[in-house]
Tab-separated table of C-alpha atoms in Angstrom:
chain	number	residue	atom	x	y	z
G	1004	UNK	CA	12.183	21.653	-0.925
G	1005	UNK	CA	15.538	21.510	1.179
G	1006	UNK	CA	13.630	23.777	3.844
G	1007	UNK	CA	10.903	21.010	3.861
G	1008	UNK	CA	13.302	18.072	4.132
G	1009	UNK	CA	14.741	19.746	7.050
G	1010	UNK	CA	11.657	19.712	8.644
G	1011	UNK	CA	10.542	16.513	7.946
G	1012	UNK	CA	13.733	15.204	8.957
G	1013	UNK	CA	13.627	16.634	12.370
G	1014	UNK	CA	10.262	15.500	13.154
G	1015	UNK	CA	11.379	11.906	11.813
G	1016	UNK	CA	13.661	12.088	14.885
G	1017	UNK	CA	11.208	13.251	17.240
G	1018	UNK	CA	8.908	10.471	16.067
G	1019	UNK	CA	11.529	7.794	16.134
G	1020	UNK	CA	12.381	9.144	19.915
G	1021	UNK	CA	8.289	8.307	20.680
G	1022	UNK	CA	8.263	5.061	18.910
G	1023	UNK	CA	11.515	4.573	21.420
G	1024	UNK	CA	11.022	5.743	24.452
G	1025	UNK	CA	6.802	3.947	24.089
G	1026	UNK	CA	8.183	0.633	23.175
G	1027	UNK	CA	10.701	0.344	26.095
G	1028	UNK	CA	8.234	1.217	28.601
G	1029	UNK	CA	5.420	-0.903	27.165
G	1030	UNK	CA	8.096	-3.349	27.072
G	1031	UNK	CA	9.225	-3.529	30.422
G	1032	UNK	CA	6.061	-3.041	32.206
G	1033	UNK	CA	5.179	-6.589	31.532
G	1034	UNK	CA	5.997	-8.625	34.700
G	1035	UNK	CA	9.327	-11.442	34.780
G	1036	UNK	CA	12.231	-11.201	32.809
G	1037	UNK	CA	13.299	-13.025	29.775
G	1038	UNK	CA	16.016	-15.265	31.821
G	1039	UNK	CA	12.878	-16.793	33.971
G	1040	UNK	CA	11.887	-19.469	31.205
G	1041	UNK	CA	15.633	-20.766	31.269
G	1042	UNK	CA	14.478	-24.064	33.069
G	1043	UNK	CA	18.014	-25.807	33.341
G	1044	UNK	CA	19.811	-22.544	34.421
G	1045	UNK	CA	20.387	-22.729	37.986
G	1046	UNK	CA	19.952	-19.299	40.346
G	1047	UNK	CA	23.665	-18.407	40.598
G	1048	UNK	CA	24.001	-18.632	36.646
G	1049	UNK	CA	20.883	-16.752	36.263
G	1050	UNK	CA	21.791	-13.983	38.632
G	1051	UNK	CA	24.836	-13.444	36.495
G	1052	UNK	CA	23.478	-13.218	33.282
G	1053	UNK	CA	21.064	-11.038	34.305
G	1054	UNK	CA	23.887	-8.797	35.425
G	1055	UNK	CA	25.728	-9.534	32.243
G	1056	UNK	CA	22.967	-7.993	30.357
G	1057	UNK	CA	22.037	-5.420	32.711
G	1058	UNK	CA	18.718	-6.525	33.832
G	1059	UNK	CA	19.243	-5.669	37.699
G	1060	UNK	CA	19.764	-2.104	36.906
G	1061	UNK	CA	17.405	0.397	37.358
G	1062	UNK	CA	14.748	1.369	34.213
G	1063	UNK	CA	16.127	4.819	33.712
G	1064	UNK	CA	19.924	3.367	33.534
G	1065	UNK	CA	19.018	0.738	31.157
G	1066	UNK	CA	16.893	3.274	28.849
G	1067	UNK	CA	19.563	5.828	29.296
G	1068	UNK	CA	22.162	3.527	28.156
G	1069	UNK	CA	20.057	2.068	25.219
G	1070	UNK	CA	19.561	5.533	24.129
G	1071	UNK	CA	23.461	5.923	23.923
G	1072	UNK	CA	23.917	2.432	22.179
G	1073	UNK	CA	21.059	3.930	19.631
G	1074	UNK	CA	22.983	6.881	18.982
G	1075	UNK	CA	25.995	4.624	17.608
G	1076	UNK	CA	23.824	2.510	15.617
G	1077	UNK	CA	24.561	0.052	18.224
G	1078	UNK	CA	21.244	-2.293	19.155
G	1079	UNK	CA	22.919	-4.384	21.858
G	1080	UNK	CA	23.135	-8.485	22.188
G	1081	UNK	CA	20.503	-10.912	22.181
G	1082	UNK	CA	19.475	-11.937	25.366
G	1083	UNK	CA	18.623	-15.523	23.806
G	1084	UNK	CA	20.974	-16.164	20.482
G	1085	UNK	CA	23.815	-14.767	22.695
G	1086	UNK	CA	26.318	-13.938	21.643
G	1087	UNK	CA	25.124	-13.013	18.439
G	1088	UNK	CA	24.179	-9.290	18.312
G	1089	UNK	CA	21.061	-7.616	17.143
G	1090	UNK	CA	22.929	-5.667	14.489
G	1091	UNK	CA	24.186	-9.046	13.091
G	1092	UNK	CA	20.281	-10.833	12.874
G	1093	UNK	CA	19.449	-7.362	11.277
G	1094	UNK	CA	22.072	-7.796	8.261
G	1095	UNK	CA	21.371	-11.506	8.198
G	1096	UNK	CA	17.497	-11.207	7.581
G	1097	UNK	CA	16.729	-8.197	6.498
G	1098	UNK	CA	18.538	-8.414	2.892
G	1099	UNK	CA	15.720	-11.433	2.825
G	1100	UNK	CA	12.716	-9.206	3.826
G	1101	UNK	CA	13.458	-6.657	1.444
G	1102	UNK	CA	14.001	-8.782	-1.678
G	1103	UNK	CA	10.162	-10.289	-0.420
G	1104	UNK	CA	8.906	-6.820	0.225
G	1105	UNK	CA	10.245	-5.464	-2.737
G	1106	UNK	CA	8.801	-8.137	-5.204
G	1107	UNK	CA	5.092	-8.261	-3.217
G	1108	UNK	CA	5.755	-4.428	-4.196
G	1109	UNK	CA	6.251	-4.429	-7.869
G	1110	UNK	CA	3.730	-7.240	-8.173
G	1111	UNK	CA	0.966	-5.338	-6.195
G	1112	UNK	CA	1.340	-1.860	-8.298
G	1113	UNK	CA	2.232	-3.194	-11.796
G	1114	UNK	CA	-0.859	-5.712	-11.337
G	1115	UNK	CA	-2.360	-3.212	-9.122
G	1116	UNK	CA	-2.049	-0.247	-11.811
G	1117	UNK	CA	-3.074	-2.542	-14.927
G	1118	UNK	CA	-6.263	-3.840	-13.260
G	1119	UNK	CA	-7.350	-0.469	-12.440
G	1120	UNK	CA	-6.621	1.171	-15.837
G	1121	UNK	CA	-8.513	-1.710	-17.720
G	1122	UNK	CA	-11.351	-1.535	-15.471
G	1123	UNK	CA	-11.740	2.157	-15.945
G	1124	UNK	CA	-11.202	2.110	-19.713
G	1125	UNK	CA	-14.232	-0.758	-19.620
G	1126	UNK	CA	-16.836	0.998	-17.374
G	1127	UNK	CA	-19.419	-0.610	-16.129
G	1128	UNK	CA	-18.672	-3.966	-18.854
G	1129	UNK	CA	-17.445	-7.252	-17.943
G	1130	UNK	CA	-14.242	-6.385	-17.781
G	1131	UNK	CA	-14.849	-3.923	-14.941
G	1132	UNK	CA	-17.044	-5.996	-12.770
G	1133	UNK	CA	-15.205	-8.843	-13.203
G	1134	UNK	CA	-11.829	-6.413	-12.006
G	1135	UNK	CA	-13.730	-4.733	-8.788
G	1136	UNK	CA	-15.540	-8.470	-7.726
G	1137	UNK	CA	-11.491	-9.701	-7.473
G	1138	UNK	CA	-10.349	-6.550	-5.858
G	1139	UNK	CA	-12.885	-6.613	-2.902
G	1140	UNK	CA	-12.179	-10.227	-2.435
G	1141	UNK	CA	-8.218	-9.035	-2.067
G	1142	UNK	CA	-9.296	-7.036	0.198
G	1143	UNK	CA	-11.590	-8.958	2.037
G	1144	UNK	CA	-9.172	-12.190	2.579
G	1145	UNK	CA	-6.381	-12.001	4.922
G	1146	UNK	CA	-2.878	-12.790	3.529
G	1147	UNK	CA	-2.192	-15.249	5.651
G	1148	UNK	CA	-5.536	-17.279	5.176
G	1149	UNK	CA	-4.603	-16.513	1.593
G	1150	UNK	CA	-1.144	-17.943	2.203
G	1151	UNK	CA	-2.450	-21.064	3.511
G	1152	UNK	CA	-4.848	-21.708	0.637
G	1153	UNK	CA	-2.157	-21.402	-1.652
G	1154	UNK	CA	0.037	-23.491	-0.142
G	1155	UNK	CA	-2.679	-25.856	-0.237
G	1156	UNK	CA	-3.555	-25.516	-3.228
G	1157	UNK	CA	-1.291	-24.284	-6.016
G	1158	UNK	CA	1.715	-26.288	-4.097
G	1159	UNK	CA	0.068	-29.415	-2.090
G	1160	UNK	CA	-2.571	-30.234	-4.813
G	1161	UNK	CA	-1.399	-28.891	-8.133
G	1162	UNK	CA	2.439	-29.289	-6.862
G	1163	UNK	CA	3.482	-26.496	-9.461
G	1164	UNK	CA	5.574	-24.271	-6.690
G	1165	UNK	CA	7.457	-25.089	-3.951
G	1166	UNK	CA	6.279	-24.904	-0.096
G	1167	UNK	CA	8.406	-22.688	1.452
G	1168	UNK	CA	12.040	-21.875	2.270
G	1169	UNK	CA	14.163	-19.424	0.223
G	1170	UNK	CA	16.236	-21.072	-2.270
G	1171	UNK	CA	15.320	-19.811	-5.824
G	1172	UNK	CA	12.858	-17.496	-8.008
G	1173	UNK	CA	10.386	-20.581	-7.702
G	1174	UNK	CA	10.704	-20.166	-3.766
G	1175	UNK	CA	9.456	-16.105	-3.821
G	1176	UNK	CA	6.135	-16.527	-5.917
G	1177	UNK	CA	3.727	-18.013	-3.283
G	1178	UNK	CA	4.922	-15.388	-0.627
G	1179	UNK	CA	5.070	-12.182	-2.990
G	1180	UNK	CA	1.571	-13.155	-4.090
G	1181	UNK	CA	0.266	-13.665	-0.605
G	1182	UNK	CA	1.871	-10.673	0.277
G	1183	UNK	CA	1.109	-8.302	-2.706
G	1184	UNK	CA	-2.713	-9.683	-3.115
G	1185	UNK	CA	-4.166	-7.113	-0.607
G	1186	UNK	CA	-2.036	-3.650	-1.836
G	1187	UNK	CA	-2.979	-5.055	-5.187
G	1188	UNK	CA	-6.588	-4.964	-4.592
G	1189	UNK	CA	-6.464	-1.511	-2.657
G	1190	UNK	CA	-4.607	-0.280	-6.273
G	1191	UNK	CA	-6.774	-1.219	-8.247
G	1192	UNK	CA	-9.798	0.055	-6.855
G	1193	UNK	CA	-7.781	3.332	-6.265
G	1194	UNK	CA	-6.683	3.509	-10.079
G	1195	UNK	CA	-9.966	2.331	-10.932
G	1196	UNK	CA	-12.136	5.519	-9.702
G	1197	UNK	CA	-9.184	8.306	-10.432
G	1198	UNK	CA	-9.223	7.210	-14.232
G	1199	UNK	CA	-12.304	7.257	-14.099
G	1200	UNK	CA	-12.536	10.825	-13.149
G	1201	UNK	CA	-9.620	11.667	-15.478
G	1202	UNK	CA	-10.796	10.332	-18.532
G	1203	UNK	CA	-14.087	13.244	-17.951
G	1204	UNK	CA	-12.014	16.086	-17.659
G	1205	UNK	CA	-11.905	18.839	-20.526
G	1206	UNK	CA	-8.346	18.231	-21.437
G	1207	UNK	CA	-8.713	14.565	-22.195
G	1208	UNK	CA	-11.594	15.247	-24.493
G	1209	UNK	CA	-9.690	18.365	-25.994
G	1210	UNK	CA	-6.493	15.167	-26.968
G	1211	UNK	CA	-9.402	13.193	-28.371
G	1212	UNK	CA	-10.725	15.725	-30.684
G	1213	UNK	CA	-7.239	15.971	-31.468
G	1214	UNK	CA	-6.454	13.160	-33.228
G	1215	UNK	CA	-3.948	11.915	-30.467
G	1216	UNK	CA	-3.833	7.914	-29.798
G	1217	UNK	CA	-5.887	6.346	-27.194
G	1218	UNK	CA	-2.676	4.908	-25.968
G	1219	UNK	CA	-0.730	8.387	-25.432
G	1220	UNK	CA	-3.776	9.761	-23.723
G	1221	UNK	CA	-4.108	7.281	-21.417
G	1222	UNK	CA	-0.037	6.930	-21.003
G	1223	UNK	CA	0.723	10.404	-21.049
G	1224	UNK	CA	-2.098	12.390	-20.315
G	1225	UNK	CA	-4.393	10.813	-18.102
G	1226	UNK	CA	-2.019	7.967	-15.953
G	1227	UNK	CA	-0.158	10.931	-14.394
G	1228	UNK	CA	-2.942	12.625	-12.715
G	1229	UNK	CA	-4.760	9.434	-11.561
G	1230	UNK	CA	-1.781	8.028	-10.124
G	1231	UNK	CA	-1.145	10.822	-7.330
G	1232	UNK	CA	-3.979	9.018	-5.392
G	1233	UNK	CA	-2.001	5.852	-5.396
G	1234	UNK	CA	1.094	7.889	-4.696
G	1235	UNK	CA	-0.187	9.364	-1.793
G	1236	UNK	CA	-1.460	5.429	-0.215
G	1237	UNK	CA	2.100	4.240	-0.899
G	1238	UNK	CA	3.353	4.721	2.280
G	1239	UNK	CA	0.847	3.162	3.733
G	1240	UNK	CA	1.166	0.109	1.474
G	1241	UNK	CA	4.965	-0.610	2.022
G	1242	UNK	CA	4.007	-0.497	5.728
G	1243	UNK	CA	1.310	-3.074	5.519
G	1244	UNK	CA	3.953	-5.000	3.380
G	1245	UNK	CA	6.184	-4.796	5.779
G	1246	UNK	CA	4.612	-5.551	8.574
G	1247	UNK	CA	2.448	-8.205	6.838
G	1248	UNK	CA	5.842	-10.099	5.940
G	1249	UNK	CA	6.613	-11.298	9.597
G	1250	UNK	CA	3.616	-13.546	9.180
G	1251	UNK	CA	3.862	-14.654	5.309
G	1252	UNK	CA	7.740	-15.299	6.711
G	1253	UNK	CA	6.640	-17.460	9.200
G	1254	UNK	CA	3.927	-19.412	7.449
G	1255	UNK	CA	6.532	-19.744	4.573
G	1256	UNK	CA	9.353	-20.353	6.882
G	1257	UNK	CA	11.497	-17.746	5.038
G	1258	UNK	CA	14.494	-16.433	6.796
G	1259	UNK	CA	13.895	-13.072	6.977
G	1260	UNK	CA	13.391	-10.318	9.506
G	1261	UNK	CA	9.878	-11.602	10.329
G	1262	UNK	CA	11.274	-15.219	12.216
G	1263	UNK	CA	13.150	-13.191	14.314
G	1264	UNK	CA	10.930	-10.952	15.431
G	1265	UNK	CA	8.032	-13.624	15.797
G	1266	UNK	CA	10.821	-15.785	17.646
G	1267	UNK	CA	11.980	-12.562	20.235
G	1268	UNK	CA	8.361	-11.977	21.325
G	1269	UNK	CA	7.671	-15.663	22.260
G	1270	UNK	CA	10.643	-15.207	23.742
G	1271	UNK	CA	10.509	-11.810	25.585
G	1272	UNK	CA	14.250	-11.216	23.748
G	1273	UNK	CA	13.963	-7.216	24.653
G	1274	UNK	CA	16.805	-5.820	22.042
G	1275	UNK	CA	15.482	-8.252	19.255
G	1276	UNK	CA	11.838	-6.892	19.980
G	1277	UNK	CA	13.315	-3.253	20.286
G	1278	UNK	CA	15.822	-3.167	17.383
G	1279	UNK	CA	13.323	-4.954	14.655
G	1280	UNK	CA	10.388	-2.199	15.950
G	1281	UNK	CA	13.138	0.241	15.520
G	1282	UNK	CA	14.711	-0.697	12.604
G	1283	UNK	CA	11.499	-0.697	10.531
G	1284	UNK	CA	10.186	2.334	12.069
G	1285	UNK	CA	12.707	4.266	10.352
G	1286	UNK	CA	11.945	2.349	7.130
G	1287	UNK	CA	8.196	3.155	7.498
G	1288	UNK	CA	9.263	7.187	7.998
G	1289	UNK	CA	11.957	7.296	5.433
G	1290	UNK	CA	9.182	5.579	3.141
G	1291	UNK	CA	6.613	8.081	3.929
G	1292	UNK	CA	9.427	10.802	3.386
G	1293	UNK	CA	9.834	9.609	-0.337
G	1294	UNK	CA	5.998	9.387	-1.123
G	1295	UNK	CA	5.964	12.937	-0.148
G	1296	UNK	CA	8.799	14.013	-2.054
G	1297	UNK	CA	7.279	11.935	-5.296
G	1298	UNK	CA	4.111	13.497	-4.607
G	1299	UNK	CA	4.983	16.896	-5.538
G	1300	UNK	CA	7.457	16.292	-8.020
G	1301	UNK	CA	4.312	14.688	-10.011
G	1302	UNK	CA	1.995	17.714	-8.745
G	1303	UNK	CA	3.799	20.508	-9.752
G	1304	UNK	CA	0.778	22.749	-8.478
G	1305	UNK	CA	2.155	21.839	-4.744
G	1306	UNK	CA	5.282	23.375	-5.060
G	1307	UNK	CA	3.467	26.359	-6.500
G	1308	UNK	CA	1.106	27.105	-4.388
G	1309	UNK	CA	3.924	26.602	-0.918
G	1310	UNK	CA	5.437	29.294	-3.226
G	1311	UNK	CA	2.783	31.622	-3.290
G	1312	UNK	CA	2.122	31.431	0.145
């Protein structure tokens, strides 16, 4: 497993070098600089904040120094909250973004997980279609038209949540289930089919003739092996949770990550842009790092057969 990690690890770095080295170019190849939409900044003043933040030197000076900066966790100023660093918008939104992300999370897999197990323990009844109809309509609706209809709805008509901001528990419901509605859907489907299969293998029907509780064989026999499906999506999920939250952030007008990076792109604000892609490219990685680790802790036949071989 430690062998493993080491590998993964390593090719985490070359990745995040990639993900790098792509988004400064791709960056910097479009035309003008971020200074040019200053309209009350004369010439002289321009010419020396372009020097302040290095803009006049050459690409491979800039990249080589940003690659240094990198390397002490350091992801420069912002060209246009000056002089407030990107390090400092990181710490200030982030904590936000991850308290969203983290309850759209645990809505969309408890939910998620529930829907699916109650669909598959009714087959082909009410209960099931009724499930599967909601889940492909989750799927089907964007979160952010989905954000706007419950805005609309649930907090213009029925007035029964706030609007937006991020003040209290009231405050995260609208956004976590705008955000969580899609991965719930995807779930649920997921969960739906593995139990499904489960529930038809021999050793379920050898706990039946047992005697054992439908409860414990669904809980302890059969959840465990239908859930390495969903295990395996998970890192997939927290990305499109992730990325998913810079527009539920905006429509909600939380202060997270998701303002800032909307803001830095209308803005061409080059370390914003680079440190958010950055930053959450290592989340994404270290994310995908975990489901991989989970998945063979619940598969012990993984680590098995890497042994045998």
């Amino acid at each position: 497993m430690l062998k493993y990690i080491g590998k993964r690890v390593l090719g985490m770095v070359v990745t995040m070098w990639v993900i790098i080295t792509l988004t400064f170019i791709l960056m910097h190849a479009v035309p003008g600089s971020p200074l040019n939409t200053e309209q009350t900044t004369n010439a002289a003043v321009q010419a020396n904040m372009e020097e302040h933040f290095g803009l006049n030197d050459p690409l491979y000076v800039r990249y080589f120094d940003y690659l240094v900066s990198l390397a002490q966790f350091d992801f420069g100023p912002s060209i246009k909250q000056s002089p407030t660093t990107v390090n400092e918008l990181i710490s200030r939104g982030f904590p936000v973004s991850l308290e969203l992300g983290i309850v759209a999370l645990v809505v969309a897999i408890v939910s998620g997980i529930t829907l699916g197990i109650l669909a598959a323990l009714r087959r082909n009844g009410v209960i099931d279609y009724g499930m599967m109809t909601f889940a492909v309509i989750g799927i089907s609706v964007p979160n952010f038209i989905l954000a706007t209809l419950l805005i609309y709805q649930v907090a213009g008509q029925w007035r029964l949540l706030p609007v937006g901001t991020w003040a209290s528990w009231k405050h995260m419901i609208l956004p976590a289930l705008a955000l969580g509605t899609t991965p719930m859907a995807i779930i649920a489907r997921l969960t739906r089919s593995s139990m499904v299969e489960v529930l038809t293998q021999d050793y379920i029907r050898t706990a039946k003739a047992k005697g054992i509780s439908p409860f414990k064989i669904v809980v302890k026999h059969a959840l465990r092996n239908a859930l390495l499906p969903v295990v395996t999506i998970l890192g997939t999920l927290v990305a499109s949770i992730l990325t998913g939250s810079f527009v539920i952030e905006k429509i909600f007008a939380i202060p997270g990550m998701g303002r800032y990076f909307v803001e830095s792109i209308n803005s061409r604000d080059y370390p914003v842009i680079m440190g958010t892609t950055i930053f959450y490219s290592g989340i994404l990685m270290i994310m995908l790092l975990i489901v991989d680790i989970m998945y063979g802790i619940l598969d012990p036949r993984i680590k098995l057969h890497k042994k045998e071989e």
